Structures are given as structure tokens and as C-alpha cells.
Backbone as JSON, one array per atom type, in Angstrom:
{
  "sequence": "MDVLMKGFSMAKEGVVAAAEKTRAGVEEAAAKTKEGVLYVGAKTKEGVISSVNTVANRTTEQTNIVGDTAVAGANEISQKTVEGVENVAASTGLVNPGDFSHGGGSMEQGGDEGY",
  "N": [[22.95, 23.42, -37.83], [21.93, 22.99, -35.31], [23.91, 23.97, -33.69], [23.79, 26.66, -34.21], [21.18, 27.2, -33.25], [21.58, 26.52, -30.6], [23.38, 28.52, -29.89], [21.8, 30.83, -30.23], [19.9, 30.3, -28.27], [21.47, 30.41, -25.97], [22.19, 33.09, -26.09], [19.71, 34.27, -25.8], [19.09, 33.46, -23.19], [21.06, 34.87, -21.86], [20.27, 37.52, -22.38], [17.8, 37.53, -21.06], [18.66, 37.04, -18.45], [20.21, 39.35, -18.06], [18.2, 41.27, -18.27], [16.64, 40.62, -16.03], [18.47, 41.19, -14.0], [18.8, 43.9, -14.47], [16.21, 44.81, -13.98], [15.99, 44.2, -11.25], [18.02, 45.83, -10.29], [17.01, 48.35, -10.97], [14.7, 48.39, -9.39], [15.87, 48.35, -6.86], [17.3, 50.74, -6.96], [15.15, 52.5, -7.21], [13.88, 52.12, -4.76], [15.86, 53.08, -3.02], [16.0, 55.7, -3.9], [13.45, 56.57, -3.21], [13.65, 56.35, -0.4], [15.62, 58.27, 0.0], [14.32, 60.6, -0.9], [12.21, 60.72, 0.93], [13.67, 61.1, 3.27], [14.95, 63.57, 2.78], [12.65, 65.11, 2.53], [11.6, 64.89, 5.14], [13.64, 66.12, 6.62], [13.54, 68.65, 5.47], [10.98, 69.42, 6.26], [11.36, 69.48, 9.04], [13.21, 71.55, 9.13], [11.69, 73.68, 8.11], [9.67, 73.85, 10.04], [11.23, 74.48, 12.25], [12.28, 76.93, 11.38], [9.93, 78.45, 11.13], [9.09, 78.45, 13.79], [11.24, 79.84, 14.93], [11.01, 82.34, 13.67], [8.47, 83.05, 14.62], [8.96, 83.21, 17.38], [10.87, 85.26, 17.44], [9.35, 87.33, 16.39], [7.43, 87.59, 18.38], [9.1, 88.39, 20.49], [10.03, 90.86, 19.45], [7.61, 92.19, 19.24], [6.91, 92.38, 21.93], [8.97, 94.06, 22.8], [8.42, 96.37, 21.31], [5.87, 96.9, 22.32], [6.46, 97.33, 25.07], [8.07, 99.58, 24.81], [6.25, 101.38, 23.72], [4.43, 101.6, 25.83], [6.09, 102.67, 27.81], [6.71, 105.09, 26.56], [4.13, 106.23, 26.4], [3.57, 106.47, 29.11], [5.52, 108.3, 29.85], [4.78, 110.51, 28.3], [2.22, 111.01, 29.37], [2.93, 111.67, 31.97], [4.42, 114.01, 31.53], [2.39, 115.55, 30.47], [0.65, 115.79, 32.68], [2.35, 117.2, 34.4], [2.6, 119.53, 32.91], [-0.05, 120.5, 32.93], [-0.34, 120.89, 35.67], [1.54, 122.91, 36.04], [0.39, 124.96, 34.52], [-2.0, 125.29, 35.96], [-0.98, 126.08, 38.43], [0.4, 128.42, 37.76], [-1.63, 130.1, 36.97], [-2.94, 130.51, 39.27], [-4.98, 128.91, 40.1], [-4.59, 126.72, 41.74], [-2.57, 125.82, 44.6], [0.94, 125.3, 44.39], [1.93, 123.45, 46.28], [-0.11, 121.68, 46.63], [0.01, 119.53, 44.9], [0.37, 116.05, 44.4], [2.9, 114.85, 43.91], [4.53, 116.76, 44.83], [4.76, 116.63, 47.5], [2.65, 117.56, 48.98], [-0.84, 117.2, 49.91], [-3.63, 116.01, 48.02], [-6.16, 117.59, 48.4], [-9.47, 118.49, 47.92], [-11.21, 121.41, 48.11], [-14.11, 123.04, 48.42], [-14.8, 126.21, 47.02], [-12.28, 127.22, 46.62], [-9.79, 129.22, 45.17], [-11.28, 130.08, 43.03]],
  "CA": [[21.83, 24.2, -37.42], [21.81, 22.86, -33.86], [24.89, 24.86, -33.07], [23.22, 27.99, -34.35], [20.05, 27.29, -32.33], [22.14, 26.51, -29.26], [23.95, 29.85, -29.7], [20.69, 31.77, -30.03], [19.31, 29.98, -26.98], [22.37, 30.96, -24.95], [22.08, 34.55, -26.16], [18.42, 34.6, -25.23], [19.21, 33.31, -21.74], [21.88, 36.0, -21.4], [19.44, 38.72, -22.41], [16.81, 37.39, -20.0], [19.38, 37.23, -17.18], [20.56, 40.77, -17.97], [16.96, 42.01, -18.02], [16.29, 40.38, -14.63], [19.4, 41.96, -13.15], [18.49, 45.32, -14.66], [14.96, 45.07, -13.26], [16.31, 44.18, -9.82], [18.8, 47.05, -10.02], [16.11, 49.5, -11.04], [13.86, 48.35, -8.19], [16.71, 48.76, -5.72], [17.56, 52.18, -7.11], [13.9, 53.21, -6.93], [13.67, 52.08, -3.31], [16.82, 54.0, -2.39], [15.58, 57.06, -4.26], [12.29, 56.86, -2.36], [14.17, 56.59, 0.95], [16.31, 59.56, -0.02], [13.33, 61.67, -1.02], [11.5, 60.82, 2.21], [14.61, 61.67, 4.24], [15.08, 65.0, 2.48], [11.36, 65.73, 2.87], [11.5, 64.98, 6.6], [14.59, 67.15, 7.07], [13.02, 69.95, 5.03], [9.85, 69.72, 7.14], [11.93, 69.88, 10.33], [13.81, 72.88, 8.94], [10.61, 74.67, 7.96], [9.04, 74.02, 11.36], [12.19, 75.21, 13.08], [12.33, 78.31, 10.9], [8.67, 79.11, 11.49], [9.12, 78.68, 15.24], [12.21, 80.89, 15.2], [10.4, 83.61, 13.24], [7.37, 83.36, 15.54], [9.55, 83.64, 18.65], [11.48, 86.59, 17.25], [8.25, 88.29, 16.22], [6.88, 87.8, 19.72], [10.07, 89.21, 21.24], [10.01, 92.22, 18.92], [6.32, 92.78, 19.62], [7.01, 92.74, 23.34], [9.85, 95.23, 22.9], [7.67, 97.53, 20.8], [4.8, 97.18, 23.29], [7.07, 97.93, 26.26], [8.52, 100.93, 24.45], [5.05, 102.2, 23.57], [3.89, 101.86, 27.17], [7.0, 103.61, 28.47], [6.51, 106.39, 25.92], [2.83, 106.76, 26.81], [3.7, 106.88, 30.52], [6.33, 109.53, 29.89], [3.96, 111.59, 27.75], [1.17, 111.36, 30.33], [3.58, 112.35, 33.1], [4.75, 115.37, 31.09], [1.12, 116.26, 30.33], [0.2, 116.13, 34.03], [3.22, 118.27, 34.89], [2.24, 120.76, 32.19], [-1.34, 120.97, 33.45], [-0.07, 121.4, 37.02], [2.23, 124.21, 35.9], [-0.6, 125.96, 34.09], [-2.91, 125.54, 37.07], [-0.26, 126.82, 39.47], [0.74, 129.77, 37.3], [-2.84, 130.92, 36.88], [-3.43, 130.71, 40.62], [-6.13, 128.06, 40.4], [-4.22, 125.82, 42.84], [-1.26, 126.08, 45.19], [1.91, 124.27, 43.97], [2.09, 122.45, 47.32], [-1.25, 120.76, 46.62], [0.25, 118.42, 43.98], [0.77, 114.83, 45.12], [4.33, 114.56, 43.79], [5.26, 117.85, 45.48], [4.79, 116.38, 48.92], [1.41, 117.97, 49.62], [-1.94, 116.27, 49.71], [-4.58, 116.44, 47.01], [-7.46, 117.79, 49.01], [-10.29, 119.43, 47.19], [-12.04, 122.11, 49.08], [-15.09, 124.05, 48.04], [-14.59, 127.14, 45.9], [-10.98, 127.87, 46.76], [-9.09, 129.51, 43.94], [-12.17, 130.53, 41.98]],
  "C": [[21.65, 24.13, -35.91], [22.76, 23.81, -33.14], [24.35, 26.29, -33.09], [22.06, 28.17, -33.36], [20.54, 27.31, -30.89], [22.73, 27.87, -28.94], [22.87, 30.89, -29.44], [20.03, 31.55, -28.66], [20.14, 30.56, -25.84], [22.28, 32.49, -24.92], [20.78, 35.01, -25.52], [18.46, 34.52, -23.71], [20.03, 34.46, -21.15], [21.08, 37.29, -21.34], [18.41, 38.68, -21.29], [17.48, 37.63, -18.65], [19.75, 38.7, -16.99], [19.33, 41.6, -17.65], [16.52, 41.84, -16.57], [17.19, 41.19, -13.7], [19.12, 43.46, -13.27], [17.22, 45.68, -13.9], [15.21, 45.12, -11.75], [17.09, 45.44, -9.44], [17.94, 48.29, -10.02], [15.2, 49.54, -9.82], [14.63, 48.81, -6.96], [16.99, 50.26, -5.78], [16.31, 52.99, -6.78], [13.62, 53.24, -5.43], [14.6, 53.05, -2.59], [16.46, 55.45, -2.7], [14.4, 57.48, -3.39], [12.73, 57.17, -0.94], [14.83, 57.97, 1.03], [15.34, 60.73, -0.07], [12.57, 61.85, 0.3], [12.4, 61.44, 3.27], [14.75, 63.17, 4.04], [13.79, 65.73, 2.83], [11.21, 65.91, 4.37], [12.41, 66.07, 7.13], [14.11, 68.54, 6.67], [11.86, 70.37, 5.93], [10.36, 70.19, 8.5], [12.52, 71.29, 10.23], [12.76, 73.97, 8.84], [9.95, 74.93, 9.31], [9.95, 74.82, 12.28], [12.25, 76.68, 12.69], [11.07, 79.08, 11.29], [8.64, 79.42, 12.98], [10.08, 79.8, 15.6], [11.63, 82.26, 14.84], [9.29, 84.01, 14.2], [7.92, 83.86, 16.87], [10.16, 85.03, 18.53], [10.42, 87.67, 17.08], [7.63, 88.62, 17.56], [7.8, 88.69, 20.55], [10.04, 90.66, 20.77], [8.71, 92.93, 19.28], [6.33, 93.21, 21.07], [7.87, 93.98, 23.54], [9.11, 96.48, 22.45], [6.57, 97.91, 21.79], [5.34, 97.85, 24.54], [7.5, 99.36, 25.99], [7.32, 101.87, 24.31], [4.47, 102.56, 24.93], [4.77, 102.86, 27.9], [6.83, 105.01, 27.88], [5.2, 107.03, 26.34], [2.88, 107.23, 28.26], [4.46, 108.19, 30.63], [5.51, 110.73, 29.39], [2.88, 112.0, 28.75], [1.75, 112.08, 31.53], [3.89, 113.8, 32.74], [3.47, 116.2, 30.95], [0.59, 116.7, 31.69], [1.04, 117.27, 34.58], [2.89, 119.59, 34.23], [0.94, 121.35, 32.71], [-1.14, 121.54, 34.85], [0.6, 122.77, 36.96], [1.27, 125.31, 35.48], [-1.53, 126.31, 35.24], [-2.23, 126.37, 38.16], [0.02, 128.25, 39.02], [-0.48, 130.67, 37.17], [-3.46, 131.17, 38.25], [-4.65, 129.88, 40.96], [-5.85, 127.14, 41.58], [-2.88, 126.27, 43.4], [-0.3, 124.97, 44.75], [2.1, 123.19, 45.01], [0.96, 121.42, 47.36], [-1.03, 119.54, 45.72], [0.83, 117.24, 44.73], [2.26, 114.57, 45.02], [5.18, 115.66, 44.43], [5.28, 117.7, 46.98], [3.53, 116.8, 49.63], [0.33, 116.94, 49.38], [-2.9, 116.85, 48.69], [-5.96, 116.56, 47.65], [-8.22, 118.79, 48.18], [-11.2, 120.13, 48.19], [-12.85, 123.19, 48.45], [-14.72, 124.87, 46.83], [-13.23, 127.82, 46.0], [-10.35, 128.04, 45.38], [-9.97, 129.97, 42.8], [-12.54, 131.96, 42.16]]
}
């Protein structure tokens, strides 16, 4: 009977030792998993921040391009409008073509001339 009890005792010690090693292994694996998750989270955060900054910068650049294009278009339209009004005014005899500032003349307004 002692032999049997001694065998069971040895088996019990083996199971306890295996359980301790398993617990230590699981703790180590959990710690490494936590480190890995934190690393991936940090890298993902960096990537998201970088992506957001890239998108924001590109949006700003595109907005500036659109704004510049709109201003250039508005300037061109206003210039064409002024030229059209000048042409109408000149063709109806309300003003002399030499009176326009871009034609080399001066823009002097004088009394009731042309009315």
C-alpha cells in the first residue's frame, strides 16, 4: 500500500508542477499578447493620425486650388463684363473709346458730355 501511496503522491506532485508551469506559461503568453496588442494599437493610432493629416493637407491643397481657380475665373468674367460694358457704351456714343483706362486715356468725368 505504501508503494501505491508513494506513486499517487509522485503523480500529484507532477500534476501540481505541470499546473504551475502551465500557469506561468499562460501568464507569460498573456503579457506578450498584451504587449503585442498595445504595439499594434500604437502603430494603428500613428497610421490613423498620419492618414488624417494627409487627408487634411490634401483637402487644404485642393481647396486652395479650387479657390484660386474660382478667383481667376471671377476676375476673367469681371474683366470681360467691363469690356462688354465699355463696348456698349462706346458703340452707343455715350463715351469716347479713348476715355477707357486700359485704352491709354484717362477716366475723367465731365458734366453732361455724351447725353
